[in-house]
């Protein structure tokens, strides 16, 4: 059975204070803030979503802000150690200018441009230590028409994620045998996989060696999600994961998509997420992110939940 997966759906990370994350991802990087909700497993804390202007799967970065006293994590195996956005070709110069003038004010540092598989890569670390990359790529798509970054440089869809895992060979087998990826290129100890069905967010890189051990906490990726078109495709993918010996959860309703989670043998938490119903299921597409949205089970506790959440100011 061929895998119905069509690329990355979202990446979810743990961070510190919510406002700091807002200032970096909404402000500096100019992503659209598309959903203000709570962690469905811990409703006293936010779950914040940033994406392109159409809130397209393959462009969501989501954050669980643990607040001021958050325990800092360490980037390393088994984790997604970098999340890359695709930027239009030629955009690196604008980004370098923007980073030089604005990154220090929001606590972001960045490296000189590097080249990887023939593409220009800018590497940033947010104030929690989370690693974000901007990759000049013909894959760049989306962005936010009304956002702070001109469309010829705006970030929308992901380019890739990079995985450091405890058992890279087993991780690669899950990518190829259950998630429909094909080996694409290899250099510098990094194997690049591509999903031939994907229109955007096509790549996953895996390090040949696990490298240094990480620790979950603020500044690390909690899980990565792969997209499928519908529930049926999700259950087919779940079956493929079972056949490889993984232990996927049952399907869970996440309000904006339906999810199945499974830890791959190398230790990274994978999620399979459906494209529907999408982010305009509980608020109009043109005012996404403006109001605190709660799933039905928490609506009766809205007042108490709102009282526990720190106020959040949009940077635009
Ligand atoms: Zn998720």
mmCIF file of C-alpha atoms and ligand atoms in Angstrom:
data_model
loop_
_atom_site.group_PDB
_atom_site.id
_atom_site.type_symbol
_atom_site.label_atom_id
_atom_site.label_comp_id
_atom_site.label_asym_id
_atom_site.label_seq_id
_atom_site.Cartn_x
_atom_site.Cartn_y
_atom_site.Cartn_z
ATOM 1 C CA UNK A 1 0.000 0.000 0.000
ATOM 2 C CA UNK A 2 1.571 3.355 -1.000
ATOM 3 C CA UNK A 3 1.688 5.953 1.742
ATOM 4 C CA UNK A 4 -0.874 8.753 1.372
ATOM 5 C CA UNK A 5 1.338 11.275 3.229
ATOM 6 C CA UNK A 6 1.854 14.543 1.309
ATOM 7 C CA UNK A 7 4.677 16.265 3.191
ATOM 8 C CA UNK A 8 4.929 18.110 6.490
ATOM 9 C CA UNK A 9 1.793 19.446 8.199
ATOM 10 C CA UNK A 10 3.172 21.299 11.218
ATOM 11 C CA UNK A 11 5.980 21.491 13.747
ATOM 12 C CA UNK A 12 5.270 21.975 17.458
ATOM 13 C CA UNK A 13 7.837 23.364 19.861
ATOM 14 C CA UNK A 14 8.159 24.144 23.550
ATOM 15 C CA UNK A 15 9.152 27.705 24.385
ATOM 16 C CA UNK A 16 9.340 30.090 27.346
ATOM 17 C CA UNK A 17 7.204 33.256 27.633
ATOM 18 C CA UNK A 18 4.379 33.550 25.101
ATOM 19 C CA UNK A 19 4.990 37.241 24.334
ATOM 20 C CA UNK A 20 8.625 36.565 23.493
ATOM 21 C CA UNK A 21 7.528 33.925 20.985
ATOM 22 C CA UNK A 22 4.963 36.344 19.538
ATOM 23 C CA UNK A 23 7.643 39.005 19.057
ATOM 24 C CA UNK A 24 9.999 36.602 17.260
ATOM 25 C CA UNK A 25 7.623 34.638 15.023
ATOM 26 C CA UNK A 26 4.946 37.261 14.448
ATOM 27 C CA UNK A 27 7.269 40.256 14.614
ATOM 28 C CA UNK A 28 10.763 39.445 13.364
ATOM 29 C CA UNK A 29 9.830 36.560 11.028
ATOM 30 C CA UNK A 30 6.534 38.126 9.949
ATOM 31 C CA UNK A 31 4.444 34.963 10.106
ATOM 32 C CA UNK A 32 0.701 35.307 10.448
ATOM 33 C CA UNK A 33 -0.646 34.524 13.926
ATOM 34 C CA UNK A 34 -3.564 32.277 12.992
ATOM 35 C CA UNK A 35 -4.799 30.715 16.214
ATOM 36 C CA UNK A 36 -4.797 31.630 19.877
ATOM 37 C CA UNK A 37 -5.958 28.619 21.829
ATOM 38 C CA UNK A 38 -4.894 26.519 24.809
ATOM 39 C CA UNK A 39 -2.943 23.300 25.114
ATOM 40 C CA UNK A 40 -5.813 20.797 24.959
ATOM 41 C CA UNK A 41 -3.925 18.578 27.435
ATOM 42 C CA UNK A 42 -3.124 21.499 29.804
ATOM 43 C CA UNK A 43 -5.736 24.257 29.282
ATOM 44 C CA UNK A 44 -4.040 26.708 31.684
ATOM 45 C CA UNK A 45 -1.346 27.275 29.043
ATOM 46 C CA UNK A 46 -1.470 28.675 25.536
ATOM 47 C CA UNK A 47 -1.093 26.874 22.267
ATOM 48 C CA UNK A 48 -0.105 29.474 19.661
ATOM 49 C CA UNK A 49 -0.125 28.878 15.896
ATOM 50 C CA UNK A 50 1.761 30.829 13.226
ATOM 51 C CA UNK A 51 1.383 30.122 9.501
ATOM 52 C CA UNK A 52 1.075 31.686 6.076
ATOM 53 C CA UNK A 53 -1.919 33.921 5.366
ATOM 54 C CA UNK A 54 -4.147 31.088 4.206
ATOM 55 C CA UNK A 55 -3.205 28.911 7.191
ATOM 56 C CA UNK A 56 -2.054 26.193 4.809
ATOM 57 C CA UNK A 57 -0.903 22.784 6.071
ATOM 58 C CA UNK A 58 2.856 22.694 5.619
ATOM 59 C CA UNK A 59 3.249 26.188 7.039
ATOM 60 C CA UNK A 60 2.189 25.814 10.705
ATOM 61 C CA UNK A 61 4.630 26.332 13.490
ATOM 62 C CA UNK A 62 2.890 25.834 16.824
ATOM 63 C CA UNK A 63 4.167 26.688 20.278
ATOM 64 C CA UNK A 64 3.537 25.519 23.814
ATOM 65 C CA UNK A 65 4.801 28.451 25.937
ATOM 66 C CA UNK A 66 5.822 27.160 29.359
ATOM 67 C CA UNK A 67 6.247 30.708 30.679
ATOM 68 C CA UNK A 68 9.002 32.667 32.431
ATOM 69 C CA UNK A 69 10.220 29.833 34.615
ATOM 70 C CA UNK A 70 10.300 27.256 31.820
ATOM 71 C CA UNK A 71 13.019 24.653 32.121
ATOM 72 C CA UNK A 72 15.349 25.131 29.192
ATOM 73 C CA UNK A 73 15.910 22.110 26.981
ATOM 74 C CA UNK A 74 18.907 21.180 24.903
ATOM 75 C CA UNK A 75 18.779 20.687 21.152
ATOM 76 C CA UNK A 76 19.989 17.189 20.240
ATOM 77 C CA UNK A 77 18.928 13.611 19.620
ATOM 78 C CA UNK A 78 16.249 12.432 19.591
ATOM 79 C CA UNK A 79 14.595 15.570 18.254
ATOM 80 C CA UNK A 80 13.880 17.623 15.195
ATOM 81 C CA UNK A 81 16.951 19.817 15.657
ATOM 82 C CA UNK A 82 16.053 22.458 13.059
ATOM 83 C CA UNK A 83 12.918 23.703 11.322
ATOM 84 C CA UNK A 84 13.493 25.365 7.953
ATOM 85 C CA UNK A 85 11.248 27.813 6.108
ATOM 86 C CA UNK A 86 11.509 28.183 2.340
ATOM 87 C CA UNK A 87 12.181 31.772 1.265
ATOM 88 C CA UNK A 88 12.008 33.019 -2.321
ATOM 89 C CA UNK A 89 15.289 32.889 -4.234
ATOM 90 C CA UNK A 90 17.254 36.081 -3.673
ATOM 91 C CA UNK A 91 15.590 36.738 -0.284
ATOM 92 C CA UNK A 92 18.671 36.043 1.827
ATOM 93 C CA UNK A 93 19.952 39.608 1.451
ATOM 94 C CA UNK A 94 16.752 41.116 2.793
ATOM 95 C CA UNK A 95 16.757 38.637 5.649
ATOM 96 C CA UNK A 96 20.358 39.403 6.553
ATOM 97 C CA UNK A 97 19.545 43.130 6.670
ATOM 98 C CA UNK A 98 16.435 42.516 8.721
ATOM 99 C CA UNK A 99 18.204 40.197 11.134
ATOM 100 C CA UNK A 100 21.110 42.600 11.549
ATOM 101 C CA UNK A 101 18.789 45.438 12.545
ATOM 102 C CA UNK A 102 15.998 43.619 14.395
ATOM 103 C CA UNK A 103 17.170 40.221 15.652
ATOM 104 C CA UNK A 104 19.140 41.490 18.683
ATOM 105 C CA UNK A 105 16.141 43.461 19.987
ATOM 106 C CA UNK A 106 14.089 40.251 20.269
ATOM 107 C CA UNK A 107 16.950 38.094 21.531
ATOM 108 C CA UNK A 108 17.606 36.154 18.307
ATOM 109 C CA UNK A 109 21.113 35.372 17.120
ATOM 110 C CA UNK A 110 22.089 34.106 13.692
ATOM 111 C CA UNK A 111 25.012 32.734 11.698
ATOM 112 C CA UNK A 112 26.595 33.890 8.456
ATOM 113 C CA UNK A 113 24.931 32.341 5.372
ATOM 114 C CA UNK A 114 25.956 28.770 4.570
ATOM 115 C CA UNK A 115 25.350 26.490 1.619
ATOM 116 C CA UNK A 116 23.656 23.105 1.816
ATOM 117 C CA UNK A 117 22.699 20.946 -1.158
ATOM 118 C CA UNK A 118 23.296 24.000 -3.372
ATOM 119 C CA UNK A 119 20.901 26.248 -1.440
ATOM 120 C CA UNK A 120 21.651 29.256 0.772
ATOM 121 C CA UNK A 121 20.765 28.631 4.426
ATOM 122 C CA UNK A 122 20.477 31.174 7.248
ATOM 123 C CA UNK A 123 20.447 29.651 10.728
ATOM 124 C CA UNK A 124 18.770 31.490 13.631
ATOM 125 C CA UNK A 125 18.377 30.646 17.284
ATOM 126 C CA UNK A 126 15.400 32.155 19.071
ATOM 127 C CA UNK A 127 15.742 33.392 22.690
ATOM 128 C CA UNK A 128 14.869 29.901 23.985
ATOM 129 C CA UNK A 129 17.517 28.302 21.750
ATOM 130 C CA UNK A 130 15.073 26.886 19.201
ATOM 131 C CA UNK A 131 16.799 26.538 15.822
ATOM 132 C CA UNK A 132 15.057 28.028 12.780
ATOM 133 C CA UNK A 133 16.472 28.082 9.275
ATOM 134 C CA UNK A 134 15.597 30.224 6.268
ATOM 135 C CA UNK A 135 16.448 28.416 3.031
ATOM 136 C CA UNK A 136 16.381 30.131 -0.353
ATOM 137 C CA UNK A 137 14.422 27.693 -2.460
ATOM 138 C CA UNK A 138 12.352 27.366 -5.602
ATOM 139 C CA UNK A 139 9.869 25.671 -3.232
ATOM 140 C CA UNK A 140 9.012 28.946 -1.488
ATOM 141 C CA UNK A 141 5.287 29.477 -1.432
ATOM 142 C CA UNK A 142 2.745 31.475 0.487
ATOM 143 C CA UNK A 143 3.704 34.203 2.863
ATOM 144 C CA UNK A 144 1.380 36.847 4.128
ATOM 145 C CA UNK A 145 0.162 39.542 1.760
ATOM 146 C CA UNK A 146 -0.725 41.952 4.578
ATOM 147 C CA UNK A 147 2.250 41.065 6.762
ATOM 148 C CA UNK A 148 5.424 43.017 7.561
ATOM 149 C CA UNK A 149 7.705 41.212 5.046
ATOM 150 C CA UNK A 150 7.502 41.981 1.289
ATOM 151 C CA UNK A 151 6.129 39.002 -0.620
ATOM 152 C CA UNK A 152 9.386 38.520 -2.533
ATOM 153 C CA UNK A 153 11.011 37.549 0.779
ATOM 154 C CA UNK A 154 8.085 36.422 2.962
ATOM 155 C CA UNK A 155 8.140 33.057 4.723
ATOM 156 C CA UNK A 156 5.229 30.686 4.193
ATOM 157 C CA UNK A 157 5.655 26.958 3.702
ATOM 158 C CA UNK A 158 8.371 24.985 5.412
ATOM 159 C CA UNK A 159 11.349 23.813 3.423
ATOM 160 C CA UNK A 160 12.268 20.898 5.715
ATOM 161 C CA UNK A 161 12.942 19.617 9.174
ATOM 162 C CA UNK A 162 16.210 18.047 10.292
ATOM 163 C CA UNK A 163 16.112 14.977 12.524
ATOM 164 C CA UNK A 164 18.796 13.742 14.902
ATOM 165 C CA UNK A 165 17.677 10.371 16.211
ATOM 166 C CA UNK A 166 19.021 7.551 18.344
ATOM 167 C CA UNK A 167 18.550 5.010 15.542
ATOM 168 C CA UNK A 168 18.890 6.870 12.224
ATOM 169 C CA UNK A 169 18.521 3.738 10.062
ATOM 170 C CA UNK A 170 15.228 2.855 11.725
ATOM 171 C CA UNK A 171 14.022 6.452 11.418
ATOM 172 C CA UNK A 172 14.827 6.460 7.707
ATOM 173 C CA UNK A 173 12.906 3.213 7.282
ATOM 174 C CA UNK A 174 9.782 4.805 8.795
ATOM 175 C CA UNK A 175 10.151 7.730 6.387
ATOM 176 C CA UNK A 176 10.439 5.487 3.333
ATOM 177 C CA UNK A 177 8.179 2.561 4.258
ATOM 178 C CA UNK A 178 5.321 4.304 6.081
ATOM 179 C CA UNK A 179 5.472 7.972 5.116
ATOM 180 C CA UNK A 180 6.214 7.760 1.390
ATOM 181 C CA UNK A 181 9.618 9.517 1.362
ATOM 182 C CA UNK A 182 12.448 8.726 -1.060
ATOM 183 C CA UNK A 183 16.157 9.235 -0.546
ATOM 184 C CA UNK A 184 17.125 12.378 -2.440
ATOM 185 C CA UNK A 185 20.691 13.452 -1.646
ATOM 186 C CA UNK A 186 23.456 12.989 0.896
ATOM 187 C CA UNK A 187 26.274 15.250 2.064
ATOM 188 C CA UNK A 188 28.138 16.021 5.283
ATOM 189 C CA UNK A 189 26.544 13.172 7.224
ATOM 190 C CA UNK A 190 23.068 14.352 6.326
ATOM 191 C CA UNK A 191 20.632 12.321 4.199
ATOM 192 C CA UNK A 192 17.875 14.291 2.501
ATOM 193 C CA UNK A 193 14.519 12.635 1.855
ATOM 194 C CA UNK A 194 11.807 14.019 -0.385
ATOM 195 C CA UNK A 195 8.113 13.242 -0.495
ATOM 196 C CA UNK A 196 7.244 13.020 -4.207
ATOM 197 C CA UNK A 197 3.532 13.583 -3.499
ATOM 198 C CA UNK A 198 4.177 16.846 -1.655
ATOM 199 C CA UNK A 199 3.644 20.221 -3.290
ATOM 200 C CA UNK A 200 5.324 22.107 -0.443
ATOM 201 C CA UNK A 201 7.233 21.274 2.749
ATOM 202 C CA UNK A 202 8.675 18.307 0.853
ATOM 203 C CA UNK A 203 11.965 17.542 2.592
ATOM 204 C CA UNK A 204 13.123 15.770 5.732
ATOM 205 C CA UNK A 205 16.839 15.547 6.527
ATOM 206 C CA UNK A 206 18.218 12.843 8.826
ATOM 207 C CA UNK A 207 21.719 12.809 10.290
ATOM 208 C CA UNK A 208 23.580 9.534 9.700
ATOM 209 C CA UNK A 209 24.845 9.658 13.299
ATOM 210 C CA UNK A 210 22.783 10.513 16.383
ATOM 211 C CA UNK A 211 25.177 13.239 17.547
ATOM 212 C CA UNK A 212 24.871 14.792 20.989
ATOM 213 C CA UNK A 213 21.945 13.945 23.202
ATOM 214 C CA UNK A 214 19.257 16.567 23.685
ATOM 215 C CA UNK A 215 16.796 17.174 26.482
ATOM 216 C CA UNK A 216 13.170 18.180 26.121
ATOM 217 C CA UNK A 217 12.350 21.646 27.440
ATOM 218 C CA UNK A 218 11.954 25.238 26.280
ATOM 219 C CA UNK A 219 13.728 25.757 22.980
ATOM 220 C CA UNK A 220 13.179 22.267 21.590
ATOM 221 C CA UNK A 221 10.771 20.729 19.102
ATOM 222 C CA UNK A 222 8.157 18.559 20.793
ATOM 223 C CA UNK A 223 6.925 16.757 17.685
ATOM 224 C CA UNK A 224 6.611 17.029 13.924
ATOM 225 C CA UNK A 225 3.447 16.287 11.981
ATOM 226 C CA UNK A 226 3.000 14.858 8.496
ATOM 227 C CA UNK A 227 -0.067 15.727 6.458
ATOM 228 C CA UNK A 228 -2.701 13.453 4.955
ATOM 229 C CA UNK A 229 -5.760 14.537 2.941
ATOM 230 C CA UNK A 230 -8.464 12.937 5.085
ATOM 231 C CA UNK A 231 -9.402 10.505 7.865
ATOM 232 C CA UNK A 232 -9.190 7.466 5.621
ATOM 233 C CA UNK A 233 -5.638 8.356 4.588
ATOM 234 C CA UNK A 234 -4.777 8.875 8.246
ATOM 235 C CA UNK A 235 -5.983 5.405 9.180
ATOM 236 C CA UNK A 236 -4.076 3.896 6.229
ATOM 237 C CA UNK A 237 -0.907 5.610 7.435
ATOM 238 C CA UNK A 238 -1.610 4.382 10.966
ATOM 239 C CA UNK A 239 -1.754 0.853 9.547
ATOM 240 C CA UNK A 240 1.631 1.323 7.842
ATOM 241 C CA UNK A 241 3.126 2.498 11.143
ATOM 242 C CA UNK A 242 1.702 -0.565 12.907
ATOM 243 C CA UNK A 243 3.258 -2.823 10.270
ATOM 244 C CA UNK A 244 6.678 -1.347 11.132
ATOM 245 C CA UNK A 245 6.151 -2.141 14.802
ATOM 246 C CA UNK A 246 5.341 1.387 15.974
ATOM 247 C CA UNK A 247 2.552 1.914 18.494
ATOM 248 C CA UNK A 248 0.349 4.693 17.093
ATOM 249 C CA UNK A 249 -2.410 6.231 19.218
ATOM 250 C CA UNK A 250 -6.031 6.046 18.135
ATOM 251 C CA UNK A 251 -7.244 9.011 16.095
ATOM 252 C CA UNK A 252 -7.647 12.115 18.298
ATOM 253 C CA UNK A 253 -9.792 15.169 17.466
ATOM 254 C CA UNK A 254 -7.595 18.286 17.656
ATOM 255 C CA UNK A 255 -10.395 20.640 16.581
ATOM 256 C CA UNK A 256 -8.504 21.960 13.511
ATOM 257 C CA UNK A 257 -7.255 18.556 12.335
ATOM 258 C CA UNK A 258 -7.418 14.906 13.375
ATOM 259 C CA UNK A 259 -4.259 13.375 14.768
ATOM 260 C CA UNK A 260 -2.510 10.078 15.280
ATOM 261 C CA UNK A 261 0.766 10.112 17.235
ATOM 262 C CA UNK A 262 3.549 7.548 17.215
ATOM 263 C CA UNK A 263 7.097 7.665 18.545
ATOM 264 C CA UNK A 264 9.444 6.475 15.827
ATOM 265 C CA UNK A 265 12.135 3.949 16.831
ATOM 266 C CA UNK A 266 14.837 6.650 16.893
ATOM 267 C CA UNK A 267 12.884 8.499 19.592
ATOM 268 C CA UNK A 268 11.242 11.438 17.784
ATOM 269 C CA UNK A 269 7.503 11.914 18.274
ATOM 270 C CA UNK A 270 5.738 11.833 14.906
ATOM 271 C CA UNK A 271 2.158 12.903 14.284
ATOM 272 C CA UNK A 272 -0.078 12.283 11.297
ATOM 273 C CA UNK A 273 -2.520 15.196 10.847
ATOM 274 C CA UNK A 274 -5.413 15.646 8.431
ATOM 275 C CA UNK A 275 -5.793 18.737 6.242
ATOM 276 C CA UNK A 276 -9.476 19.206 7.190
ATOM 277 C CA UNK A 277 -11.329 20.712 8.900
ATOM 278 C CA UNK A 278 -8.811 23.594 8.993
ATOM 279 C CA UNK A 279 -8.379 26.774 10.955
ATOM 280 C CA UNK A 280 -11.484 28.642 9.847
ATOM 281 C CA UNK A 281 -13.691 26.037 11.518
ATOM 282 C CA UNK A 282 -14.281 28.304 14.544
ATOM 283 C CA UNK A 283 -13.499 31.847 13.313
ATOM 284 C CA UNK A 284 -13.524 33.706 9.973
ATOM 285 C CA UNK A 285 -10.417 33.312 7.799
ATOM 286 C CA UNK A 286 -9.793 37.073 7.702
ATOM 287 C CA UNK A 287 -9.712 37.483 11.483
ATOM 288 C CA UNK A 288 -7.776 34.369 12.463
ATOM 289 C CA UNK A 289 -5.855 34.623 15.729
ATOM 290 C CA UNK A 290 -7.675 37.656 17.142
ATOM 291 C CA UNK A 291 -9.812 35.938 19.802
ATOM 292 C CA UNK A 292 -9.019 33.178 22.282
ATOM 293 C CA UNK A 293 -10.601 30.034 20.845
ATOM 294 C CA UNK A 294 -11.447 27.112 23.105
ATOM 295 C CA UNK A 295 -12.630 23.647 22.103
ATOM 296 C CA UNK A 296 -16.183 22.840 23.233
ATOM 297 C CA UNK A 297 -15.061 20.853 26.287
ATOM 298 C CA UNK A 298 -13.342 23.920 27.794
ATOM 299 C CA UNK A 299 -15.850 26.596 26.807
ATOM 300 C CA UNK A 300 -17.725 26.353 30.164
ATOM 301 C CA UNK A 301 -14.440 27.210 31.957
ATOM 302 C CA UNK A 302 -13.565 30.156 29.694
ATOM 303 C CA UNK A 303 -13.481 32.773 32.453
ATOM 304 C CA UNK A 304 -11.151 30.762 34.700
ATOM 305 C CA UNK A 305 -8.901 29.815 31.766
ATOM 306 C CA UNK A 306 -8.622 33.427 30.530
ATOM 307 C CA UNK A 307 -7.702 34.572 34.041
ATOM 308 C CA UNK A 308 -4.722 32.194 34.115
ATOM 309 C CA UNK A 309 -3.300 33.169 30.715
ATOM 310 C CA UNK A 310 -0.818 36.035 30.402
ATOM 311 C CA UNK A 311 -2.034 38.871 28.160
ATOM 312 C CA UNK A 312 -0.626 38.694 24.643
ATOM 313 C CA UNK A 313 0.011 41.641 22.311
ATOM 314 C CA UNK A 314 0.213 41.224 18.553
ATOM 315 C CA UNK A 315 3.377 42.841 17.157
ATOM 316 C CA UNK A 316 1.603 44.346 14.146
HETATM 317 ZN ZN1 LIG B 1 0.855 18.440 16.571
#
